[in-house]
Short mmCIF file of C-alpha atoms in Angstrom, two decimals:
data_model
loop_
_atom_site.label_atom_id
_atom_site.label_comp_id
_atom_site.label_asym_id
_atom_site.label_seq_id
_atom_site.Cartn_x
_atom_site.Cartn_y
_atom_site.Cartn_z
CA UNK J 1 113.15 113.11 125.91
CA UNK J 2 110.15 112.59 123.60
CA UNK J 3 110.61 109.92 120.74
CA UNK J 4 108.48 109.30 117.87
CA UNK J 5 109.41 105.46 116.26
CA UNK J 6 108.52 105.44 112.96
CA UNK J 7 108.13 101.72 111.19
CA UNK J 8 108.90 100.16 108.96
CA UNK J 9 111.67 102.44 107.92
CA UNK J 10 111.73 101.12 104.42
CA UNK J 11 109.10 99.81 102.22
CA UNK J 12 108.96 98.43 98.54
CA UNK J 13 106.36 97.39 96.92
CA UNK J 14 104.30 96.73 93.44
CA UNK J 15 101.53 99.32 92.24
CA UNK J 16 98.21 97.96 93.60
CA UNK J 17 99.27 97.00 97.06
CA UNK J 18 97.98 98.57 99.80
CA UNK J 19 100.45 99.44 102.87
CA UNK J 20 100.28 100.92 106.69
CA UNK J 21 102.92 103.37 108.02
CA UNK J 22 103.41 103.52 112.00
CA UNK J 23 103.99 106.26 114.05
CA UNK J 24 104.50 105.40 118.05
CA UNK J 25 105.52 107.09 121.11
CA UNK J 26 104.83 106.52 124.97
CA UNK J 27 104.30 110.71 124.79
CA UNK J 28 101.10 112.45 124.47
CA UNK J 29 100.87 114.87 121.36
CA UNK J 30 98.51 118.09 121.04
CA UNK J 31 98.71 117.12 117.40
CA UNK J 32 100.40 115.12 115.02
CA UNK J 33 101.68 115.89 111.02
CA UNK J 34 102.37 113.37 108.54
CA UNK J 35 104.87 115.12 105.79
CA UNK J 36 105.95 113.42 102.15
CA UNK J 37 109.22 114.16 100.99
CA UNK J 38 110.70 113.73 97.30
CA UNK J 39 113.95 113.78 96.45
CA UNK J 40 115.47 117.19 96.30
CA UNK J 41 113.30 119.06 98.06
CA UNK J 42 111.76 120.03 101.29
CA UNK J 43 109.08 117.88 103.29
CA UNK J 44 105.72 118.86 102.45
CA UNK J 45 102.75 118.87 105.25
CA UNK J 46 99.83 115.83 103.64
CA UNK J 47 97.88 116.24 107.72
CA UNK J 48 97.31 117.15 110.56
CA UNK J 49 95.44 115.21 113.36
CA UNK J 50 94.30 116.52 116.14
CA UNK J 51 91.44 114.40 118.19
CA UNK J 52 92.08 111.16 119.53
CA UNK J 53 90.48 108.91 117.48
CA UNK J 54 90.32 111.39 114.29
CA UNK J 55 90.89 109.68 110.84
CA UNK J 56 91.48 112.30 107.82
CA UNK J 57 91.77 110.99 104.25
CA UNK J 58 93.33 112.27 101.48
CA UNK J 59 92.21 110.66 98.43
CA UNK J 60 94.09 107.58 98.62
CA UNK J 61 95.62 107.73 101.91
CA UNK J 62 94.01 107.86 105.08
CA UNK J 63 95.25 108.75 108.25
CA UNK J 64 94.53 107.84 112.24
CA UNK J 65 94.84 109.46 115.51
CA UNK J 66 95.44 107.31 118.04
CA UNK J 67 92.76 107.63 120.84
CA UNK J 68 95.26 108.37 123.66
CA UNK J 69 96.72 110.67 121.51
CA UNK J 70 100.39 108.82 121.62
CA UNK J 71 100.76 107.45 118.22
CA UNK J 72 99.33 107.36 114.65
CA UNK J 73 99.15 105.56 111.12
CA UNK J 74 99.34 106.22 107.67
CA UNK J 75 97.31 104.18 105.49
CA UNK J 76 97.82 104.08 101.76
CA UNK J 77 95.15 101.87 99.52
CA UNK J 78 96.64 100.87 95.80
CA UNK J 79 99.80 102.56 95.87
CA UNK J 80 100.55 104.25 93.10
CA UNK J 81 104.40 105.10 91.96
CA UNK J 82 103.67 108.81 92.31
CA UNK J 83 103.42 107.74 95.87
CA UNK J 84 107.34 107.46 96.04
CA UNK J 85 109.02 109.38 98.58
CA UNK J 86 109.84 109.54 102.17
CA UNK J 87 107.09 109.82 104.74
CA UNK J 88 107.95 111.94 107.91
CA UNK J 89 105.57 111.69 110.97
CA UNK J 90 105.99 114.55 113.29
CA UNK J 91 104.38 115.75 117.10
CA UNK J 92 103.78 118.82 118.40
CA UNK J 93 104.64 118.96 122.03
CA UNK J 94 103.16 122.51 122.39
CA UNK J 95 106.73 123.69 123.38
CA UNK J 96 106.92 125.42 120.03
CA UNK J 97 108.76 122.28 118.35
CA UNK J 98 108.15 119.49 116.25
CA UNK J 99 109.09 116.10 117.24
CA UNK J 100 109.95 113.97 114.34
CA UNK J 101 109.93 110.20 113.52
CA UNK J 102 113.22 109.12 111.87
CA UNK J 103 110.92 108.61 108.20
CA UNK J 104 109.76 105.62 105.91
CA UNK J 105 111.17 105.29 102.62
CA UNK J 106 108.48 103.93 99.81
CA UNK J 107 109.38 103.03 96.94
CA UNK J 108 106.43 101.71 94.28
CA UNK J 109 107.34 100.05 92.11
CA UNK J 110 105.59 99.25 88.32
CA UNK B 1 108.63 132.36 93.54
CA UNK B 2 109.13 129.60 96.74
CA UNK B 3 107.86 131.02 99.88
CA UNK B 4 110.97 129.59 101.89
CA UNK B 5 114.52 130.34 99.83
CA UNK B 6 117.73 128.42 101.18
CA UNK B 7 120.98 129.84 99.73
CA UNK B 8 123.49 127.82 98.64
CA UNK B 9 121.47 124.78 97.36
CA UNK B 10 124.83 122.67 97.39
CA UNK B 11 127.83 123.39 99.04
CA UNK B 12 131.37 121.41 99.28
CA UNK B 13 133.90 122.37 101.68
CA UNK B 14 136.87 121.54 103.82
CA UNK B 15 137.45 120.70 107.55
CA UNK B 16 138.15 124.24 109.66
CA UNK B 17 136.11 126.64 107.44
CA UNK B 18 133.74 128.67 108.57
CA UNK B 19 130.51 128.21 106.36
CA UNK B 20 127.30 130.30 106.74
CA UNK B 21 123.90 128.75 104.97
CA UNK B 22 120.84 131.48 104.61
CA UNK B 23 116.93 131.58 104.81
CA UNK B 24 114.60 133.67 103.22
CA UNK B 25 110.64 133.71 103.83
CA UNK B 26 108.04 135.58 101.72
CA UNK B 27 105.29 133.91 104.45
CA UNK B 28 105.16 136.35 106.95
CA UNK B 29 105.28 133.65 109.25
CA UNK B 30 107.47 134.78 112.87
CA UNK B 31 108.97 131.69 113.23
CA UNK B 32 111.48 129.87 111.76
CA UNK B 33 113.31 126.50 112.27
CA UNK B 34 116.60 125.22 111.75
CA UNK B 35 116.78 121.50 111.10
CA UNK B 36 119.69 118.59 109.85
CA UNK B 37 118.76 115.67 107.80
CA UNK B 38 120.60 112.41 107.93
CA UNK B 39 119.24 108.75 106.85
CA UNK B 40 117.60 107.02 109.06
CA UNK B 41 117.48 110.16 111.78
CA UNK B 42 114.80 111.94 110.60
CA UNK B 43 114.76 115.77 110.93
CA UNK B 44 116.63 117.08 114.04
CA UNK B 45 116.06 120.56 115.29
CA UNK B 46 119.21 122.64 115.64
CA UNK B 47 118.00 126.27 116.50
CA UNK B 48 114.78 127.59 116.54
CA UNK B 49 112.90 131.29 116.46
CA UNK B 50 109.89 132.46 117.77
CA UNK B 51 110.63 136.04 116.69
CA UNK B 52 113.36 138.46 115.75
CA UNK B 53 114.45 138.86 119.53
CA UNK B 54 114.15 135.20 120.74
CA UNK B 55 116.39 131.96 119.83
CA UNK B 56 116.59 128.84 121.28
CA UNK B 57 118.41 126.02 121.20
CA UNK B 58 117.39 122.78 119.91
CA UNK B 59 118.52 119.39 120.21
CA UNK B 60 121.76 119.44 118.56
CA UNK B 61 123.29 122.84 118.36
CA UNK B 62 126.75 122.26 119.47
CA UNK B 63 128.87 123.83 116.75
CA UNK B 64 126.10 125.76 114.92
CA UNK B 65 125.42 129.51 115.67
CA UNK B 66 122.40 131.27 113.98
CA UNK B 67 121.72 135.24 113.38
CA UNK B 68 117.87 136.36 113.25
CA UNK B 69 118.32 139.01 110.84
CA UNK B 70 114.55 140.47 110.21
CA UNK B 71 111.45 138.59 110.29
CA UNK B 72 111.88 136.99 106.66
CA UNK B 73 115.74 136.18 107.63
CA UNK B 74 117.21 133.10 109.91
CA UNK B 75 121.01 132.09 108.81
CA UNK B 76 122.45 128.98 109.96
CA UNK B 77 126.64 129.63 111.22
CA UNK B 78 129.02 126.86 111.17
CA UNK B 79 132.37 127.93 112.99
CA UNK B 80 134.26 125.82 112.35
CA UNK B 81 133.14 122.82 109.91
CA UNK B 82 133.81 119.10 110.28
CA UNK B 83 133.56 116.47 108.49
CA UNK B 84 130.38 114.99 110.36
CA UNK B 85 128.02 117.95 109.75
CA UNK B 86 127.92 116.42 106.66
CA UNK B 87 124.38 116.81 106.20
CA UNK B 88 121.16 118.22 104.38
CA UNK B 89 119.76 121.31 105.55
CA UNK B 90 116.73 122.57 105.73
CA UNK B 91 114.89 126.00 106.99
CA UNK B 92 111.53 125.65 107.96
CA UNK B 93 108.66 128.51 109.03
CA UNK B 94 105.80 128.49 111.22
CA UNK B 95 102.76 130.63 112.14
CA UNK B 96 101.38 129.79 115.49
CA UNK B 97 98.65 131.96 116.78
CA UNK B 98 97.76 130.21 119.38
CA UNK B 99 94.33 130.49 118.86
CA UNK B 100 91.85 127.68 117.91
CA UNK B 101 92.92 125.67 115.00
CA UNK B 102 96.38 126.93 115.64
CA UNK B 103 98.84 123.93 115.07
CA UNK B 104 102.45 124.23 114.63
CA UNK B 105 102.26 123.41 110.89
CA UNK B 106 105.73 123.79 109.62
CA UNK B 107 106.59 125.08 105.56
CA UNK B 108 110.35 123.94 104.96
CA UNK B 109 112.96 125.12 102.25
CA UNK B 110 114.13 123.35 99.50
CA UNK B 111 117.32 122.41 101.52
CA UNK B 112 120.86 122.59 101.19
CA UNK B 113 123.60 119.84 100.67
CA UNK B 114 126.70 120.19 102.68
CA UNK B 115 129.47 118.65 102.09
CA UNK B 116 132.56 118.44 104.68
CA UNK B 117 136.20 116.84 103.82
#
């Protein structure tokens, strides 16, 4: 069975402060999403990586493929509280599914 | 409008009833996911649709049923409901080509809260 361990799973923290979500598995991924979900609603794709070794940013946040391809991070720089919300780090398996990490709650705080 | 639609938004009800939770998709996409939400688990696939003809089983089916209704359609059955499928719900689509730059890039529905006594 494929896992993806997501850490830490919860996160608080003042505006300013930078952070680093984790996303590791002893499975190889064709590609791996990073999703933000708010309260209330559905998780919404921020990424997708897809070389090993890729970094993507996205204004604030940048993101890291692993080189072997079996895990990832999530990088935010002066978190803001907009950035709020539960981060969901999912891999493709190329079996049609998603494999998803069990999420990191952030919470920024004033 | 929402491209993905999940009727009810919030539901309550008790052990032994049979409950039935519906998706809707304006994407076009072929398929379409079935997922539960509980803290500290992540999203776990239930049942899962490559197109109107095919469904598959995902991780934690037992007890869930689902009816591929049209391309735009995927409802989510539950028999016979107990108390821990207490959950969130959410639909989610997909449109895999296969082709380069073809990634299984999933858009999910606003989810709906079920509630078990």
């Amino acid at each position: 069975t494929q896992l993806l361990e997501q850490s830490p799973q919860f996160l608080s923290i003042q505006e300013g402060e930078n952070l680093t979500v984790y996303c590791n598995s002893s499975s190889v991924f064709s590609s791996l999403q990073w999703y933000r979900q708010e309260p209330g609603e559905g998780p919404v794709l921020l990424v997708t990586v897809v070389t090993g070794g890729e970094v993507k940013k996205l204004k604030r946040l940048t993101f890291q493929f692993g080189d072997a391809r079996k895990d990832s991070s999530l990088h935010i720089t002066a978190a803001q509280p907009g950035d709020t919300g539960l981060y969901l780090c999912a891999g493709d398996n190329q079996g049609g599914k998603l494999i998803f990490g069990q999420g990191t709650e952030l919470s920024v705080k004033p | 409008d929402a491209d993905v639609t999940q009727t009810p938004r919030n539901r309550i009800t008790k052990t032994g009833k049979r409950i039935m939770l519906e998706c809707s998709q304006t994407k076009g996409h072929d398929r379409m996911y079935w997922y539960r939400q509980d803290p500290g688990l992540g999203l776990r696939l239930i049942y899962y649709s490559f197109d109107v003809k095919d469904i598959n089983k995902g991780e934690i089916s037992d007890g869930y049923s689902v009816s591929r209704q049209a391309q735009a359609k995927f409802s989510l059955s539950l028999e016979s409901a107990i108390p821990n499928q207490t959950a969130l719900y959410f639909c989610a689509t997909s449109d895999v080509t296969g082709g380069p730059g073809s990634y299984n890039e999933q858009f999910f529905g606003p989810g709906t809260r079920l509630t078990v006594l």
